[in-house]
Coordinates of C-alpha atoms in Angstrom, one line a residue:
X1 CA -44.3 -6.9 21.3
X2 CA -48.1 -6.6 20.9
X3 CA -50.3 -9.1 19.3
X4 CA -50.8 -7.1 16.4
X5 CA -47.0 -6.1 15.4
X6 CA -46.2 -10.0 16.3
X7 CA -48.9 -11.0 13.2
X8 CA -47.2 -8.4 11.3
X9 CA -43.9 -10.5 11.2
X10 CA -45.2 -13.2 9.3
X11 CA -45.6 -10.9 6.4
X12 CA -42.2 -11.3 4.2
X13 CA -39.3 -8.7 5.3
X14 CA -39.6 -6.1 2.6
X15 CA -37.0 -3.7 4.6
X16 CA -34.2 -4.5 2.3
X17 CA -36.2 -5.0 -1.4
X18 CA -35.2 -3.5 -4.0
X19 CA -37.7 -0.7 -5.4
X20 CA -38.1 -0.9 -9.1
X21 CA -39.0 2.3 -10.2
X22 CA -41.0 3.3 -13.2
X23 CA -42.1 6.5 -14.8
X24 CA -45.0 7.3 -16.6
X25 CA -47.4 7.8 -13.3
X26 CA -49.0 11.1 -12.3
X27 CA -47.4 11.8 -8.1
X28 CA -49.8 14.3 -8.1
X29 CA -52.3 16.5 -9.6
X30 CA -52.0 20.2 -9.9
X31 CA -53.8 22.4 -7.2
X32 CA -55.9 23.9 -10.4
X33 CA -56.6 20.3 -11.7
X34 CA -60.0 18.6 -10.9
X35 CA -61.6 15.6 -12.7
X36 CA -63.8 16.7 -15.1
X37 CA -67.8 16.1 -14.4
X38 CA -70.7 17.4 -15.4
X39 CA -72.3 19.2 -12.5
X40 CA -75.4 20.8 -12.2
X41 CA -74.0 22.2 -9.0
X42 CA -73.8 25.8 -9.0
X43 CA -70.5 27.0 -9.3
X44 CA -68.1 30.0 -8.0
X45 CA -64.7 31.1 -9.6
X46 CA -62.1 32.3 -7.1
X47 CA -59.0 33.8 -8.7
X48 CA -56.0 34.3 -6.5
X49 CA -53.7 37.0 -6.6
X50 CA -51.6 35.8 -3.6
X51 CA -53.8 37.3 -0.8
X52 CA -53.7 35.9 2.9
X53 CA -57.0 35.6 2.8
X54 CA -57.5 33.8 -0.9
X55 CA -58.1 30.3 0.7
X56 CA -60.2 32.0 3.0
X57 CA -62.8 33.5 0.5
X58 CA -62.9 30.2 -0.9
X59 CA -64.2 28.6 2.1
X60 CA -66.6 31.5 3.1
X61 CA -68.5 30.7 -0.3
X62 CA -68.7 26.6 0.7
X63 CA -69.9 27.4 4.0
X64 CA -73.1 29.1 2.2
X65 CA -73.0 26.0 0.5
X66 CA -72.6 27.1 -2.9
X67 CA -69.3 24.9 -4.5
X68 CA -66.0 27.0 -5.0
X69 CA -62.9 26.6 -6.9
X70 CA -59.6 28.5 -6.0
X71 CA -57.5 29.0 -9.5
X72 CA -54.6 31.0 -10.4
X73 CA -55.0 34.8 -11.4
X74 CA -53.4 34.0 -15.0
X75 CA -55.9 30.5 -15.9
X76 CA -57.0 31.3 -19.5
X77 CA -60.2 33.0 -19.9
X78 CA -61.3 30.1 -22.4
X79 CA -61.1 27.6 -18.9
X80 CA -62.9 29.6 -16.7
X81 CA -65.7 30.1 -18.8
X82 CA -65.8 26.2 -19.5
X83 CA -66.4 26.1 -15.9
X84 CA -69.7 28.0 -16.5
X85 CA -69.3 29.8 -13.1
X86 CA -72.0 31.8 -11.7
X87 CA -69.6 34.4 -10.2
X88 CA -66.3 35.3 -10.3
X89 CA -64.4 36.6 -7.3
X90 CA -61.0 38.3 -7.5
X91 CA -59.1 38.1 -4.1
X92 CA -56.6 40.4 -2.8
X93 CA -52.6 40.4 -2.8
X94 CA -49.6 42.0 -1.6
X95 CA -48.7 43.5 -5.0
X96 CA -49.7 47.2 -6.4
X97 CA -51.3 47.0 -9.6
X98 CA -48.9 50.2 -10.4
X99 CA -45.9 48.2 -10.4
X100 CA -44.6 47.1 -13.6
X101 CA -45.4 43.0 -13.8
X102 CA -48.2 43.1 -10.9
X103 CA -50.6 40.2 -11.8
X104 CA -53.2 40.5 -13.7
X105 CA -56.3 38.7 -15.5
X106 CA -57.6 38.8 -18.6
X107 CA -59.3 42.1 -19.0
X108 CA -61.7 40.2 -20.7
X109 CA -63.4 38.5 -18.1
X110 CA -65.3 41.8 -17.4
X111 CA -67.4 41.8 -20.3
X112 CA -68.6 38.0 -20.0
X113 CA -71.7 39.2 -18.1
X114 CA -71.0 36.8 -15.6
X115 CA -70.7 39.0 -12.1
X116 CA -67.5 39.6 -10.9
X117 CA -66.6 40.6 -7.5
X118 CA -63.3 42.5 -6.7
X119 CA -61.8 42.2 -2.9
X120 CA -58.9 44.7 -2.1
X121 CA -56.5 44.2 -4.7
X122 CA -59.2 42.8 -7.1
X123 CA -61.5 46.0 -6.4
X124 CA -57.8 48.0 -7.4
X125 CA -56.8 46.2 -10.3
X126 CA -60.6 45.9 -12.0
X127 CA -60.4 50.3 -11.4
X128 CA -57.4 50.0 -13.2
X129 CA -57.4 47.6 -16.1
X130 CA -61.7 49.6 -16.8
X131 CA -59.7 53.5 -17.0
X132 CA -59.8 54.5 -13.1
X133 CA -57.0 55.6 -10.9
X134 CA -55.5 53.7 -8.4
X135 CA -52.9 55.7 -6.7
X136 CA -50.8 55.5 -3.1
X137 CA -51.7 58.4 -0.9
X138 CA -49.1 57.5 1.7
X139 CA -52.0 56.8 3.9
X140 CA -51.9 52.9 5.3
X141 CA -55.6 51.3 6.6
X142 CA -54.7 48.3 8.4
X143 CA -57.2 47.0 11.0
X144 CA -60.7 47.5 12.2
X145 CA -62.5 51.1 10.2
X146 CA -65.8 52.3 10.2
X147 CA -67.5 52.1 6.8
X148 CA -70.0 54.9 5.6
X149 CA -72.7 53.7 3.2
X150 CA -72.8 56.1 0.3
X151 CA -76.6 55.7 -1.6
X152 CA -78.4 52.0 -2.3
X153 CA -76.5 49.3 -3.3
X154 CA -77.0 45.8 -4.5
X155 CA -73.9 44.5 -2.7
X156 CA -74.2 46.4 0.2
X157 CA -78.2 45.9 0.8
X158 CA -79.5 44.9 4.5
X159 CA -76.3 46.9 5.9
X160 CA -76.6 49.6 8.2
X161 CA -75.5 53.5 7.1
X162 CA -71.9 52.6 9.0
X163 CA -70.4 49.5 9.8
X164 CA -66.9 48.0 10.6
X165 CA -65.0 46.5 8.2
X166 CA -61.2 45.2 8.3
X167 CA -59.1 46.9 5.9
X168 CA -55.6 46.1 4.9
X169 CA -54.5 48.4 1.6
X170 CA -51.4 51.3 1.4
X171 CA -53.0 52.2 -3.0
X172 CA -56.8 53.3 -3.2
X173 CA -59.0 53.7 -5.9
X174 CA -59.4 57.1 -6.1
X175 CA -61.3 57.9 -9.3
X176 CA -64.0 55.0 -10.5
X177 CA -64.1 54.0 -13.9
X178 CA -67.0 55.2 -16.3
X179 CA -70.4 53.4 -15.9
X180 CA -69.1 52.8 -11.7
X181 CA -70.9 54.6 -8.8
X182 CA -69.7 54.8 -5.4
X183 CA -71.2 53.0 -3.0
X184 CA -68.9 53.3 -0.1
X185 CA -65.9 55.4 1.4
X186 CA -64.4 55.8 4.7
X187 CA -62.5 58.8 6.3
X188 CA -59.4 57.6 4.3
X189 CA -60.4 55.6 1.1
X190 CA -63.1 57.8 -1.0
X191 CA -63.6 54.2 -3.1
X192 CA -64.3 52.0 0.0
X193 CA -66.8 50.0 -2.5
X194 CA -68.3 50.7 -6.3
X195 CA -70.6 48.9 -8.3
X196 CA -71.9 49.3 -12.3
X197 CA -75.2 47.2 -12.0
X198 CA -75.7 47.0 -15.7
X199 CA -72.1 45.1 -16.1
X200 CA -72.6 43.2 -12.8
X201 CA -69.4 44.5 -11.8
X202 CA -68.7 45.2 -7.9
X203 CA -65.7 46.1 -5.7
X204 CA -65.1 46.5 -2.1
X205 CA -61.7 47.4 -0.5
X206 CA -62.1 46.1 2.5
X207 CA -62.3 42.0 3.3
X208 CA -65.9 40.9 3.9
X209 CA -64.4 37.3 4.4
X210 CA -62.7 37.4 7.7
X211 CA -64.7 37.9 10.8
X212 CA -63.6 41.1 11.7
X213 CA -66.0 42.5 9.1
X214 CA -68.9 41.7 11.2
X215 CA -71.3 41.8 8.1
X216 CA -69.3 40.2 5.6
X217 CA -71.4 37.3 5.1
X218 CA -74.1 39.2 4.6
X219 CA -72.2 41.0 1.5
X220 CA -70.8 37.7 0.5
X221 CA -74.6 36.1 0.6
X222 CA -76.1 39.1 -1.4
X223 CA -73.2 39.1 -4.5
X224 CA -73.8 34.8 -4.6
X225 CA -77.6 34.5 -4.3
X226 CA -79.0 38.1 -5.1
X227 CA -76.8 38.9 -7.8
X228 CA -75.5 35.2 -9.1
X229 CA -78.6 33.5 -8.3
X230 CA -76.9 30.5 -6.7
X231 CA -78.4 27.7 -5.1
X232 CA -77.7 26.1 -1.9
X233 CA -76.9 23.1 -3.5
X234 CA -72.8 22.1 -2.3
X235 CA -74.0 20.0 0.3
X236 CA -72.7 16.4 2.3
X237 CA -75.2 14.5 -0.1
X238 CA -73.9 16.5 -3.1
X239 CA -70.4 16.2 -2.2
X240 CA -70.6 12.1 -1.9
X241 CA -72.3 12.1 -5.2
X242 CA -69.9 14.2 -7.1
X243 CA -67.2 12.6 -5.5
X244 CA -68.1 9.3 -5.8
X245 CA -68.8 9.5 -9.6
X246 CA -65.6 11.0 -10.1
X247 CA -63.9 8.5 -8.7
X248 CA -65.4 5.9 -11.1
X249 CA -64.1 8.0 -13.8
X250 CA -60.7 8.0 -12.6
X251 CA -60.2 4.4 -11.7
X252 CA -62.6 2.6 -14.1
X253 CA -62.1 -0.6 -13.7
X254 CA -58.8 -0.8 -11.8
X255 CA -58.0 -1.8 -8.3
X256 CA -56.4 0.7 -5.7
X257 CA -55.3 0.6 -2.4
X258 CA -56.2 3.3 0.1
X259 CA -53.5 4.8 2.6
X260 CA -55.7 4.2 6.2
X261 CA -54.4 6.9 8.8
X262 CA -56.9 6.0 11.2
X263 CA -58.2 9.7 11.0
X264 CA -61.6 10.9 9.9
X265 CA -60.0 12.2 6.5
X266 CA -58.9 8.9 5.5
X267 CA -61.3 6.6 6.9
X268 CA -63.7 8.9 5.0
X269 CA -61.5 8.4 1.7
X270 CA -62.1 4.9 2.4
X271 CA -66.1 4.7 2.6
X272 CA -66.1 6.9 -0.4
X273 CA -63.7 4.8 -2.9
X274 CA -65.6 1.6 -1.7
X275 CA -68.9 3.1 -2.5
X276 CA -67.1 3.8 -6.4
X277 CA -65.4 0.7 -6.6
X278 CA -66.1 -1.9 -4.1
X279 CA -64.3 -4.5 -3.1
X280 CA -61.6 -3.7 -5.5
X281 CA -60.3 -1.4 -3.3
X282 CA -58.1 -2.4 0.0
X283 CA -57.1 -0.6 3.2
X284 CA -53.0 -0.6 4.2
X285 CA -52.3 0.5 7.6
X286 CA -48.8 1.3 8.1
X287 CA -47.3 1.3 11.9
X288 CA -44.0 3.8 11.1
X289 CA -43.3 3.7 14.7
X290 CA -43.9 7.3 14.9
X291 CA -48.0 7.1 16.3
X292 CA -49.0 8.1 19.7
X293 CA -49.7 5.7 22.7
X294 CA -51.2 2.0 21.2
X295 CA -52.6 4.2 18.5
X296 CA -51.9 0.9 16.1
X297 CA -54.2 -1.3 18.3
X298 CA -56.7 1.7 18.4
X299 CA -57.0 2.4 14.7
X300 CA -57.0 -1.2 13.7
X301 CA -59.9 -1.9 16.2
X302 CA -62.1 1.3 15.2
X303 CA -61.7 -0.2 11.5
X304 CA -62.5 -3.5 12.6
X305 CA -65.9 -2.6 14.1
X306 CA -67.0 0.5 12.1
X307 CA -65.5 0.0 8.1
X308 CA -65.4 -3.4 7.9
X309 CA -63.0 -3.2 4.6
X310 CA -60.7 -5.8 3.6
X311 CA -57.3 -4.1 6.3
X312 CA -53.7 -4.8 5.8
X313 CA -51.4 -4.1 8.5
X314 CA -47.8 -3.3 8.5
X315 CA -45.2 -3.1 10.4
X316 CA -43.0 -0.7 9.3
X317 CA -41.3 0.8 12.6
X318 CA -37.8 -0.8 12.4
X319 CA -37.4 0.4 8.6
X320 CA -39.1 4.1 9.4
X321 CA -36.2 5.1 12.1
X322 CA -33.5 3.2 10.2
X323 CA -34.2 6.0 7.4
X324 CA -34.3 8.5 10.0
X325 CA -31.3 8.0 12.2
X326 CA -29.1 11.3 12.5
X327 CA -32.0 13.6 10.5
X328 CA -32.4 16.9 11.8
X329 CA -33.8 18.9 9.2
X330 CA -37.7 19.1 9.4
X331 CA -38.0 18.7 5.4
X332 CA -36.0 15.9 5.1
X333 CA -37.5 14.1 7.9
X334 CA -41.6 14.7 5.9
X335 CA -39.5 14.1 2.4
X336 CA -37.9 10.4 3.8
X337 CA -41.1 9.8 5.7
X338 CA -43.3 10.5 2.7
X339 CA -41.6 8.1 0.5
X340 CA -41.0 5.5 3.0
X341 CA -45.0 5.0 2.7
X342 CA -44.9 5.6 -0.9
X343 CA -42.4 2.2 -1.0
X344 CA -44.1 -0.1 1.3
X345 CA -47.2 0.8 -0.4
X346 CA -46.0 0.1 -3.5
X347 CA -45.0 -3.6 -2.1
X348 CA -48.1 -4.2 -1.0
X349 CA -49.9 -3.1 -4.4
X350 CA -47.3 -5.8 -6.1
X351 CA -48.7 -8.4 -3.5
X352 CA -52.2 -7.9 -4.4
X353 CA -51.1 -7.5 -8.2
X354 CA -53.1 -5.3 -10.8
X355 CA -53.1 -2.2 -8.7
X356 CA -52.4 0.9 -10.4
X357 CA -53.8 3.6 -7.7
X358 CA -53.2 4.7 -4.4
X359 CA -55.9 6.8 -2.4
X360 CA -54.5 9.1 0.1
X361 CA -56.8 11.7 1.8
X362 CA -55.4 15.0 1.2
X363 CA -57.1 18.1 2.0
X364 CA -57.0 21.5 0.4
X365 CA -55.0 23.0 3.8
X366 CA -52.4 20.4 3.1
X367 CA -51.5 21.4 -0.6
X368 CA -51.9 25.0 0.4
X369 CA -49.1 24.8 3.2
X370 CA -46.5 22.5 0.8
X371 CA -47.0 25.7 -1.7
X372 CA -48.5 26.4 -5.2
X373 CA -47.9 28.5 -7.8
X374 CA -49.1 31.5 -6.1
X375 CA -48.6 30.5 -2.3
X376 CA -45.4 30.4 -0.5
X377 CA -44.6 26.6 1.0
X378 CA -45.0 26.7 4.8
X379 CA -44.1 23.0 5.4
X380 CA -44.1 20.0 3.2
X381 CA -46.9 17.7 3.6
X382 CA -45.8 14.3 3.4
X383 CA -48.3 13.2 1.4
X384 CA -48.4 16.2 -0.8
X385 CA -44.8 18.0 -1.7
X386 CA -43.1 15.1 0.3
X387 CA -43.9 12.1 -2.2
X388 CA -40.9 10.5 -4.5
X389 CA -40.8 12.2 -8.0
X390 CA -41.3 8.8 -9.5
X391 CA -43.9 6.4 -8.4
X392 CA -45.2 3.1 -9.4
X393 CA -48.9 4.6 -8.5
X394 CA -51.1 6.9 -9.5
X395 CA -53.0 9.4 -6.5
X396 CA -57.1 9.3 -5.7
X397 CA -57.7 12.1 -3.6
X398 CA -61.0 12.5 -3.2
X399 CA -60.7 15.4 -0.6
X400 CA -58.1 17.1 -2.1
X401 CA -59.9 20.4 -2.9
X402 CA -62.0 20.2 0.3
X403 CA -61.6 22.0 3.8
X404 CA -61.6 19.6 7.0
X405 CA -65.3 21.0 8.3
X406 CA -66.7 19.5 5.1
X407 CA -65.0 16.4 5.9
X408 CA -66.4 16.3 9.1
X409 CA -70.1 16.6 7.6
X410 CA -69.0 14.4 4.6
X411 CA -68.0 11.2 7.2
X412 CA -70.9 12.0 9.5
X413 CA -73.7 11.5 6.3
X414 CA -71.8 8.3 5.6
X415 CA -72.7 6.9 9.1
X416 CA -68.8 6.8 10.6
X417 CA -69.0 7.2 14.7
X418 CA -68.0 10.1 16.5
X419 CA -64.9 8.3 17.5
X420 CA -63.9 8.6 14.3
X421 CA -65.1 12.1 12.9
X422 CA -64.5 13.8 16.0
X423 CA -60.9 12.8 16.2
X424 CA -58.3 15.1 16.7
X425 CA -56.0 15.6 13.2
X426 CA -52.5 13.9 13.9
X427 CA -50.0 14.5 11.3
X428 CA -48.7 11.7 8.8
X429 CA -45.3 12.1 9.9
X430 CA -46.5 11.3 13.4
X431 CA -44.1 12.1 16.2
X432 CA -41.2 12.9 14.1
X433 CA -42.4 16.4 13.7
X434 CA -43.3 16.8 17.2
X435 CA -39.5 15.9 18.2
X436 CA -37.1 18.9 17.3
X437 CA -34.2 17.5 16.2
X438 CA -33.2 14.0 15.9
X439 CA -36.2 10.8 15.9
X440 CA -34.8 8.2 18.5
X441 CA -36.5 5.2 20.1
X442 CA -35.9 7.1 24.2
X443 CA -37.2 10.7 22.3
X444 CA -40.1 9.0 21.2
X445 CA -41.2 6.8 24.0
X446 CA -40.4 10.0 26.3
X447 CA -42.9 12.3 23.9
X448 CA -45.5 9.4 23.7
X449 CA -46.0 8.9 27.6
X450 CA -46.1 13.0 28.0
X451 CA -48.7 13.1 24.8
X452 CA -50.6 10.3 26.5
X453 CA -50.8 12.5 29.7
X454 CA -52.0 15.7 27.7
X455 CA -54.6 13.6 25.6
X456 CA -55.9 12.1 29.1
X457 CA -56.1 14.9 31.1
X458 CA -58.2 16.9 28.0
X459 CA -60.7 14.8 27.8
X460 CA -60.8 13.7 31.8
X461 CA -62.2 17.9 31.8
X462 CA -64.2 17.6 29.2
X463 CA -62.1 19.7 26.9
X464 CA -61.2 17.0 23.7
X465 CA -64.4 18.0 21.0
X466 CA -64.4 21.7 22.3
X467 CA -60.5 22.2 20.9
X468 CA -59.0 21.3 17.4
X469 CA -55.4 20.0 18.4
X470 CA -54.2 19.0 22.0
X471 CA -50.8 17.6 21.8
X472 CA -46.6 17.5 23.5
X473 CA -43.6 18.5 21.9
X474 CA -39.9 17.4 22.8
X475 CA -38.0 20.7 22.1
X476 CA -34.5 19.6 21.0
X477 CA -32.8 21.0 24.4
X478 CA -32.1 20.6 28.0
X479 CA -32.7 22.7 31.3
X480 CA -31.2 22.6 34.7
X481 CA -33.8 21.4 37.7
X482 CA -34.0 20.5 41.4
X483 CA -35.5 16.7 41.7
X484 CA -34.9 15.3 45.2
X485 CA -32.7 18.0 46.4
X486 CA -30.0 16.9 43.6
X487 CA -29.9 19.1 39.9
X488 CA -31.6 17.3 37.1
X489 CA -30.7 18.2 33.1
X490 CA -33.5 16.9 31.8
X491 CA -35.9 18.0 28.9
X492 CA -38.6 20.2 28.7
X493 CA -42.3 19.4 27.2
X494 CA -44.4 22.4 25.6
X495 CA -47.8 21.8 25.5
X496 CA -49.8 22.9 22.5
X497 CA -53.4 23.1 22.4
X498 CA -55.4 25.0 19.8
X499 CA -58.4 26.2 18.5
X500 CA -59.7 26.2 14.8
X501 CA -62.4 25.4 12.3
X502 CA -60.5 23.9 8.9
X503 CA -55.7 24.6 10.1
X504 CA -56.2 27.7 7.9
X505 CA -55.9 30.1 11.1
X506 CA -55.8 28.8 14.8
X507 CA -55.3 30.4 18.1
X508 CA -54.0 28.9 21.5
X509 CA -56.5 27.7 23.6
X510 CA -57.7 29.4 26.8
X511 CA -57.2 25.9 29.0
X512 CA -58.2 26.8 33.1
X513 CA -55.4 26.6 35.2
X514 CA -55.9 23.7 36.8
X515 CA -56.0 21.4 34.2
X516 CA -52.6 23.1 32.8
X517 CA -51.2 22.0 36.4
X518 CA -51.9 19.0 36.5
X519 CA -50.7 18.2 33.1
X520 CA -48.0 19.6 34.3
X521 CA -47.6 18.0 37.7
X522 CA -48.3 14.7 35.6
X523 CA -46.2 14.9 32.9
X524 CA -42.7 16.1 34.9
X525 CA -44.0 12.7 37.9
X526 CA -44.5 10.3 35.5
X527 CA -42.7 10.6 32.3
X528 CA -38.9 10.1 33.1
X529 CA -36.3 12.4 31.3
X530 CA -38.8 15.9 31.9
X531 CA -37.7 18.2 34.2
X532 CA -39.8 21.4 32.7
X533 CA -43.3 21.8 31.2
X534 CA -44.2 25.3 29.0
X535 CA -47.2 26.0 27.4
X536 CA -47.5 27.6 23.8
X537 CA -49.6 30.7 23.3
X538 CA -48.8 31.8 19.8
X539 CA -51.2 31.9 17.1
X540 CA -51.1 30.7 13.3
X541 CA -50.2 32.9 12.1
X542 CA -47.5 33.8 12.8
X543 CA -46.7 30.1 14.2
X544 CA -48.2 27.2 12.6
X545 CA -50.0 24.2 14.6
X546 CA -47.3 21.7 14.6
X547 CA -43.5 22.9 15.6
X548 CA -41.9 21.2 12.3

């Protein structure tokens, strides 16, 4: 037993309290919530009609540092305009705006004189609901096509006569409505983009926010400062003001405790609630059992010398795999995990006495993936669709509507270290998601020493801040092998390293051979149990980062 967990056993055995629970709290805020503040940060209106790439557009506009907020395609006209939203950008979606019940906004919205940009299903559905035709020709674009400039164009300006774009549309607007010119077409969509200036209405078919369209930020840059007028103003320094104030407003003057991951997103959290509140805000670190090799005596140390907040430590291992013995089920495991925290944090708030919030850093990817309204769940965060419905405490989440890139430059104006902000993301669940099938204490020691291996070896090349994830998984099976000259049954470790800027998207890392062997070599000498090492190569999508 290490120093730490052996102070942790003075603290009185919770493991068999009895939870009171109350109702009356708010679990969670909805993804189209925000606390209300003045802003005199410029402001951009993202209305999602289910597309892929909704989230995506979203981000493009906060990375030319102009503040975005993703709401759903049906929010009353009456609350977007109390936004007071420079622009509004309709995204694209899988549905045909010919089929009867295909989402739709208020028509309205196009005679606010606020300008409104249509992507790909928005471009379709602003044709149809101002009188032009949208039909389906039977002719797909899908993929990379060559764009023909048609005339000048306040969207399109600085672009060459052709460029590629990346399409993905089976309907095309075929006739614009009145007042519209055409300002683009390729060989198989005659409405490839249109514009009516004197409305400040545009539309482009194809999607200028993924990279493929290799001068999509240029469009995206000449529709939010040429045509909007926006200002460069969503910014680190502008973040930790907005944030921090709102965070006064929430808590007032109540006490909260802040769950402490040990990550940049929480540790971040943390600096930001104790520039609101001070010191009526304390840290809870919770060891489930479930963290990678003397990660406990690793986080608690980085606190110690970088945060300097008041830390509680708890040891919650024994209590975490009692709740998980015999679970299979990925959902069930995040569902018991996430409200084994919300429990013991709940003790702890009794112990400290007038606490009525909890702070959690949740970021916008994680209450995508666990589903909204008008996004299909992936997984269930733990901290996000995994909490109890009832809980004693009400949620601070600071980050919640911000990508992990902003994080990044969020923690690095508040002065935390690089071994902090640079940190690979680990999920709250730990090891039980990286463990297919059942969580036991000989899985989890066997996945921690071949994790320890892949996390050594990735930085021993120099590889750890050039990748977003490097990490093990125990696949829930067994293969034959040849140890010794006698057959072995043993498991197999795949190996999953990635690269990515916020978890939206990722693809498999490129790793050189020899640094794949001799995690491999490593891994199957030293950890006992392993008999086989793979290495994942799929992408997200279709695959996400983590297995479970």
């Amino acid at each position: 037993m290490t120093d730490i967990h052996k102070a942790a056993e003075i603290k009185k055995d919770t493991e068999n309290t009895e939870i009171k629970k109350v109702t009356g709290m708010s679990k969670v805020k909805d993804i189209n919530e925000e606390i209300s503040i003045e802003r005199e940060t410029d402001t951009i209106v993202v209305l999602d009609f289910g597309g892929q790439y909704s989230q995506l557009i979203a981000r493009r506009v906060r990375e030319c540092q102009v503040y975005s907020l993703l709401l759903s395609y049906d929010t009353p006209l009456a609350e977007i305009v109390k936004l007071r939203p420079k622009g509004i950008i309709l995204s694209g979606g899988p549905a045909s705006v010919q089929v009867e019940g295909a989402p739709k906004c208020d028509p309205h919205l196009f005679g606010l004189g606020i300008p409104v940009l249509g992507i790909c299903y928005g471009l379709q559905l602003m044709a149809h609901l101002l009188g032009g035709k949208v039909t389906t020709s039977g002719i797909s674009e899908y993929g990379k096509t060559e764009l023909s400039l048609d005339g000048e164009s306040s969207l399109l300006q600085g672009l060459n006569a052709r460029e590629d774009c990346w399409m993905s549309h089976r309907d095309s607007v075929t006739s614009p409505p009145s007042g519209f010119r055409i300002t683009a077409r390729t060989l198989s969509t005659p409405v490839a983009a249109m514009e009516d200036e004197k409305r400040k209405l545009y539309g482009v078919q194809f999607h200028p926010e993924v990279r493929h369209t290799l001068r999509g930020m240029d469009i995206l840059k000449n529709f939010l400062f040429e045509i909007c007028k926006c200002l460069s103003s969503w910014d680190p320094a502008s973040i930790i003001e907005i944030t921090t104030e709102a965070i006064r407003r929430q808590v007032g003057a109540g006490r909260a405790i802040c769950a402490l991951s040990g990550g940049v997103d929480s540790a971040c959290t943390a600096l930001l609630v104790h520039r609101a509140i001070g010191d009526r805000l304390s840290c809870v670190f919770v060891d489930h059992g479930l963290l990678r090799y003397r990660e406990a005596e690793q986080v608690v140390d980085a606190f110690q010398r970088h945060l300097r907040l008041n830390l509680i430590f708890v040891d919650g291992r024994r209590r975490f795999l009692a709740r998980l013995q015999g679970v299979v089920d990925p959902e069930e495991k995040r569902r018991i995990i996430g409200e084994e925290f919300i429990r013991i944090f709940e003790e702890e708030a009794r112990n400290i006495r007038d606490v009525r919030f909890l702070v959690q850093g949740t970021l916008y990817p994680d209450v995508i993936e666990s589903g909204t309204r008008d996004a299909a769940r992936i997984k269930s965060h733990h901290n996000v669709a995994g909490l109890p419905e009832i809980m004693d405490l009400e949620l601070v989440e600071p980050l919640r509507l911000l990508f992990k890139d902003e994080v990044r430059a969020v923690a690095q104006k508040l002065g935390l270290p690089e071994e902090i902000v640079g940190r690979h993301p680990f999920p709250g669940p730990g090891l039980a998601v990286r463990i297919i099938g059942e969580v036991t204490p000989e899985r989890l020691e066997l996945l921690r020493q071949a994790d320890r291996i892949v996390e050594e070896e990735i930085k021993s090349a120099g590889l750890y801040s050039q990748v977003w994830q490097a990490f093990a998984v125990l696949p829930g099976i067994r293969s034959v092998g040849v140890m010794g000259d006698e057959r072995t049954y043993a498991y197999p470790i795949a190996i999953r390293v990635v690269e990515s800027e916020d978890a939206m998207t990722a693809d498999w890392s490129r790793l050189p051979y020899p640094v794949l062997e001799k995690m491999a070599s490593r891994i199957m000498n030293e950890v006992e149990g392993v008999n086989r090492v793979v290495y994942d190569i799929s992408s997200k999508p279709p695959s996400t980062i983590e297995w479970e």
